[in-house]
XYZ file of C-alpha atoms in Angstrom:
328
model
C 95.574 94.401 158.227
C 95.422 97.405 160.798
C 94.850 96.671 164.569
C 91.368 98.412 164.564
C 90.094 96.105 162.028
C 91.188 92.961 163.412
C 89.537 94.066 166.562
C 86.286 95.101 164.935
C 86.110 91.426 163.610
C 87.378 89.647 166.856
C 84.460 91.994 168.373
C 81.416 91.003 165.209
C 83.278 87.498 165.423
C 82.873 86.873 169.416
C 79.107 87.231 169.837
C 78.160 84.576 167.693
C 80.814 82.799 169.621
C 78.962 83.014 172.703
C 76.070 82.313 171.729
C 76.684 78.799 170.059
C 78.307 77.766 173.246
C 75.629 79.179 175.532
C 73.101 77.504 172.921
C 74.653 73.870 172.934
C 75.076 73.287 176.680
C 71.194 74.227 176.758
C 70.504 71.657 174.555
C 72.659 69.123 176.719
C 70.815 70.504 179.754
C 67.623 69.947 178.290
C 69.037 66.238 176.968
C 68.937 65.011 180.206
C 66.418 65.651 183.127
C 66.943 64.619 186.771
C 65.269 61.363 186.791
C 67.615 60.385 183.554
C 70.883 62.244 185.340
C 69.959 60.064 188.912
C 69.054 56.468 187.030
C 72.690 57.345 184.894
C 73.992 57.206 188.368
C 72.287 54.256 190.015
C 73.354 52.335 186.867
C 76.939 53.805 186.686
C 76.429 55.228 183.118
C 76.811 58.977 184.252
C 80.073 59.233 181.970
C 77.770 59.427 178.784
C 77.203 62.800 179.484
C 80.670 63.703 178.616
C 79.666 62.514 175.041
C 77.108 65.036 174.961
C 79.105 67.661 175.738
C 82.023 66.515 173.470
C 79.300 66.842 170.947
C 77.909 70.526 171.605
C 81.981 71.276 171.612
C 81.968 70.464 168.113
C 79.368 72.572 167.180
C 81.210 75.544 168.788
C 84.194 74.153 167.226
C 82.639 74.865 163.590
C 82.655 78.637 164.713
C 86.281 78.655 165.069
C 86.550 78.008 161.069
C 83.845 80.665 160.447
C 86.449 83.197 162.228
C 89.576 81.637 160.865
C 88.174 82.160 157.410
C 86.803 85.450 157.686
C 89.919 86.858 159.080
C 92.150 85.197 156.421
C 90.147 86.405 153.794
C 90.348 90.115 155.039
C 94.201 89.826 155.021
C 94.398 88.760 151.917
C 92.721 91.717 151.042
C 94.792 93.988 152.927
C 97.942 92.113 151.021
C 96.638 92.420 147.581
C 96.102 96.537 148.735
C 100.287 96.606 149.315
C 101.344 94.307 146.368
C 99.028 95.563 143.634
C 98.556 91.888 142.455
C 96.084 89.430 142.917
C 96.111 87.861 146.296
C 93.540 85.015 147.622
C 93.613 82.702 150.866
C 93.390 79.174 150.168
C 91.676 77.650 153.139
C 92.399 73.636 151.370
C 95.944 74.214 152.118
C 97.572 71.344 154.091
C 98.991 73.950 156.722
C 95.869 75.471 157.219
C 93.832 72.337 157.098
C 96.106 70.709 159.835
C 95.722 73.730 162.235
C 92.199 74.074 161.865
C 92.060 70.460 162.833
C 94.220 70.940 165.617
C 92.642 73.931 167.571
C 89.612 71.553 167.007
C 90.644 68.792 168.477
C 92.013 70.829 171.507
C 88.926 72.910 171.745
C 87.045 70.123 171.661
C 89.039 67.690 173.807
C 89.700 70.530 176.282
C 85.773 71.023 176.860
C 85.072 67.214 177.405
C 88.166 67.622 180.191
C 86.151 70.295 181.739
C 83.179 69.040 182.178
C 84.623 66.016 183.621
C 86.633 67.387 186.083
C 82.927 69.112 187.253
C 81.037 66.168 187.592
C 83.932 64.929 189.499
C 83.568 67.214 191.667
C 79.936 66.854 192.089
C 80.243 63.868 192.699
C 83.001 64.181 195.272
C 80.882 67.168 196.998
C 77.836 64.386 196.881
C 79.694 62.068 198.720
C 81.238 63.924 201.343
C 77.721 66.049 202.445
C 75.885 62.787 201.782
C 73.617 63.700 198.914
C 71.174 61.616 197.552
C 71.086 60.573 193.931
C 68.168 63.554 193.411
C 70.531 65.864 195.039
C 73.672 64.419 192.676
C 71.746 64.784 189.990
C 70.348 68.302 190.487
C 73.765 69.494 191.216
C 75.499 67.275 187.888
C 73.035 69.074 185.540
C 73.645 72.721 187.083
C 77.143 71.938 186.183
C 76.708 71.218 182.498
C 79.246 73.878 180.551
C 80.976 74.925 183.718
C 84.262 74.687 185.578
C 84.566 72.509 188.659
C 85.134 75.806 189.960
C 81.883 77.183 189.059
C 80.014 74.121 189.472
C 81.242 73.988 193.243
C 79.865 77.644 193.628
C 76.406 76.839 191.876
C 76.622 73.559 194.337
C 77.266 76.150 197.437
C 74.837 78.152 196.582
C 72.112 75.743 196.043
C 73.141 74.874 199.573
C 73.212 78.262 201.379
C 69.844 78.740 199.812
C 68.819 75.393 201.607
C 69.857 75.871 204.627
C 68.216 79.248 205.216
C 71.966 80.826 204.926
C 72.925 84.602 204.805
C 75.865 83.492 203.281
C 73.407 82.805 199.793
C 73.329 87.244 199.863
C 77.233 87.259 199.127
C 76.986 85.543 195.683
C 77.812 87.986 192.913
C 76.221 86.769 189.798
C 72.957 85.824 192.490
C 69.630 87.126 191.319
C 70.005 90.396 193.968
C 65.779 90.709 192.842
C 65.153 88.235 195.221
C 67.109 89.309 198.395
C 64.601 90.498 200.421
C 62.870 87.221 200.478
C 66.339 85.674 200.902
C 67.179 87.735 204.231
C 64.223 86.931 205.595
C 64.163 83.338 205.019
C 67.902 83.647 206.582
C 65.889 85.763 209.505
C 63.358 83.391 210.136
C 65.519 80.359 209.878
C 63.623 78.670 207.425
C 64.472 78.097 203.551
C 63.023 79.707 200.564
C 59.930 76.912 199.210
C 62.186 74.729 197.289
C 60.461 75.309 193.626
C 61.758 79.117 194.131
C 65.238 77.800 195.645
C 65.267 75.724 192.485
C 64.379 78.736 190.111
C 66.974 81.220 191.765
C 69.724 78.275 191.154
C 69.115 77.679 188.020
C 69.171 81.589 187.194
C 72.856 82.080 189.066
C 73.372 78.749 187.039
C 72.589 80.772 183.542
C 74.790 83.810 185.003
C 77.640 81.083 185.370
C 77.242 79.858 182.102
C 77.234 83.377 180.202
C 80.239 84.102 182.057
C 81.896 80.932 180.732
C 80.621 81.391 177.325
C 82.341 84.749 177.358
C 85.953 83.558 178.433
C 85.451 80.699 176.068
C 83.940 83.145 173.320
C 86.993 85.549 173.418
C 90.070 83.027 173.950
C 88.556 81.043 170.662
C 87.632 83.509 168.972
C 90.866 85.731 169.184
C 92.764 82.293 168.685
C 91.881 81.587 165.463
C 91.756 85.384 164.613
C 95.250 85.567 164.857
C 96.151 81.878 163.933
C 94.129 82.853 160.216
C 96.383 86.222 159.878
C 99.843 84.313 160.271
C 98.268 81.716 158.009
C 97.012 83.940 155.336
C 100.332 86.278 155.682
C 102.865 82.751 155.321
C 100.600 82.272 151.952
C 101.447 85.362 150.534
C 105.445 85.034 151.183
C 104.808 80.984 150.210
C 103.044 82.452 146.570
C 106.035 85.322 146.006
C 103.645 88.374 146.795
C 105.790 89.144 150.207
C 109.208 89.058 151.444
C 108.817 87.731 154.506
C 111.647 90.136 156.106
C 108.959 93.495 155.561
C 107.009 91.462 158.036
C 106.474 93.474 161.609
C 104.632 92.199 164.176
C 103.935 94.129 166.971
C 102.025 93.545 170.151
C 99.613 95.675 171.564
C 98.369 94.769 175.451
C 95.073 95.715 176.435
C 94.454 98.232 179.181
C 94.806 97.363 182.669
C 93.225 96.632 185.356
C 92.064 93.484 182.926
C 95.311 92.945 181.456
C 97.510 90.384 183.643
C 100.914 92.068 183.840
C 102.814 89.875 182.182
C 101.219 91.072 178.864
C 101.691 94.559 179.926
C 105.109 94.397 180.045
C 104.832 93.118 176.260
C 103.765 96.422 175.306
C 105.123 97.723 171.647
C 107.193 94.594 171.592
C 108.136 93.433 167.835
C 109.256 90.328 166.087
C 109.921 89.591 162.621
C 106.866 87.185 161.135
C 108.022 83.296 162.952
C 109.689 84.877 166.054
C 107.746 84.374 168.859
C 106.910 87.065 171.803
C 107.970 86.500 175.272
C 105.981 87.433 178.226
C 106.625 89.041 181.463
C 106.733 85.754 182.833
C 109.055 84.511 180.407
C 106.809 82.477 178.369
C 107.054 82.068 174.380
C 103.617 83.719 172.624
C 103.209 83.032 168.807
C 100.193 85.342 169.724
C 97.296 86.599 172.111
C 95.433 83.027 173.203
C 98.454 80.659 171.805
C 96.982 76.883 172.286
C 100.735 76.221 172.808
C 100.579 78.528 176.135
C 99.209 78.101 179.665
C 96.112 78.901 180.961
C 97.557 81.608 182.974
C 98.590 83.251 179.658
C 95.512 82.838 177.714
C 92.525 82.675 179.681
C 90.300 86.265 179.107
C 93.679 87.502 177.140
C 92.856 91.157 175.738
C 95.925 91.844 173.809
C 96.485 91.857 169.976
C 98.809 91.641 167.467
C 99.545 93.539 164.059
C 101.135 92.480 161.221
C 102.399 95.327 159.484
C 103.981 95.067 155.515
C 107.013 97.574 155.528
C 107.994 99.332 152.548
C 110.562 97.798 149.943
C 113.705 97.795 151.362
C 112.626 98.011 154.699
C 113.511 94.516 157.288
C 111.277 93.679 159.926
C 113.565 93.905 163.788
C 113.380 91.392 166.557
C 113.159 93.833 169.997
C 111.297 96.603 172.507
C 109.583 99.515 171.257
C 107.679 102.772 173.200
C 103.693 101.784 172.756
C 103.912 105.262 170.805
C 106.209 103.748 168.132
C 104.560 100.407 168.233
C 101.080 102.024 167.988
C 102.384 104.281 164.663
């Protein structure tokens, strides 16, 4: 399959993405109000709110076999196009079966581990600035679906608003509609009523959670993008339609300034089908968004790679190439 059409269906693929994830933390939100979220925590049965989130993760999860099978099914049409033979992906086989299950299980596992490490830190941010259980609360559901990161931001904000703070104007994904009212709160030294603090919270909230949804969206999506093409492409050696050795995989980086440099310098490298890539940082990539890699190799990852079927009698090489050659 060629590099543009792998990247139109990561890019048709990746909306619907976002949405189910955007979609099911809603619905978690919406599970729970404050006065359930605060008597959870009086009653020390806050943790069930990881089940509802390991729940909404498994909905998203389903996506990733919409994508894996969609891609799989395109190479096999792009194999059949170079063999002149019949060619079908068999989504029942054992291989594939197990590593659907797999990235599900991580995807899934990895979202409950987020969330929990945010109401953590809630509840670590509660203690220390002596929150009551409203406050908790409050500050637990504007975490739902984020980072501890971006729950401690939401929580900060919340809290510059509060406090009649400048400090509220410096927050990027803020609603900048409101600043006027914001500055002069600051001005005047007295906070925003608190039904509009709560409504401008729970909008940089929603900002938060789209930008989540979108590193989420692309890292799963892309992962099982290019886990379904080295599936569908190990069928067609497995069935006899391929030699494995005509397979050349190639990878492209994505442009910079978004592209970390360690994938830049990965530019036009190629490996036979099996071989893995190697990073600038020297870490082993089966492919863009590995589940095998680190975060700090996979997290809003831009790159690709094509798979390209060389002629008879040509062998796929392990090694560098220009990005002209590997582009050709």
């Amino acid at each position: 399959m060629t590099r543009r059409r792998l990247e139109e269906l990561v890019a048709r693929l990746e909306p619907r993405m976002r949405k189910r994830f955007r979609e099911a933390m809603r619905i978690v939100r919406r599970r729970r109000s404050v006065a359930q979220l605060e008597a959870a925590l009086e009653d020390g049965s806050i943790g069930t709110l990881l089940d509802d989130v390991e729940a909404a993760a498994g909905k998203l999860a389903a996506e990733t076999v919409t994508a894996h099978a969609t891609v799989a099914a395109e190479v096999a049409t792009y194999v059949q196009s170079k063999v002149a033979t019949l060619v079908s992906y068999d989504g029942t086989n054992p291989r594939a079966v197990a590593a659907l299950a797999r990235n599900r299980l991580s995807l899934i596992q990895g979202l409950r581990e987020d969330q929990r490490q945010a109401l953590g830190e809630m509840l670590r941010e509660g203690l220390e600035a002596g929150w009551n259980p409203r406050q908790t609360a409050i500050a637990i559901r504007d975490s739902i679906g984020l980072t501890d990161v971006q729950a401690k931001w939401v929580a900060n904000y919340r809290r510059a608003l509060e406090t009649a703070d400048r400090k509220a104007l410096g927050y990027k994904l803020r609603d900048a509609r409101s600043d006027r009212a914001v500055a002069a709160a600051a001005d005047a030294g007295k906070a925003l009523p608190q039904e509009r603090i709560d409504r401008l919270v729970a909008r940089y909230s929603e900002r938060q959670l789209a930008y989540r949804a979108e590193a989420i969206a692309r890292t799963e999506t892309l992962r099982a993008a290019h886990e379904a093409q080295d599936e569908a492409y190990q069928q067609a050696v497995d069935a006899g339609h391929l030699d494995a050795d005509r397979l050349q995989c190639i990878w492209h980086a994505g442009a910079k300034p978004r592209t970390r440099d360690s994938h830049a310098a990965m530019r036009g490298q190629r490996r036979r089908m099996g071989v893995a890539f190697v990073s600038g940082a020297g870490v082993a990539l089966r492919y863009p968004c590995d589940p095998d890699a680190p975060a700090s190799e996979v997290v809003h990852c831009r790159c690709s790679k094509r798979v390209r079927v060389l002629p008879v009698g040509q062998s796929a090489v392990n090694g560098d190439a220009a990005p002209a050659a590997a582009a050709a």
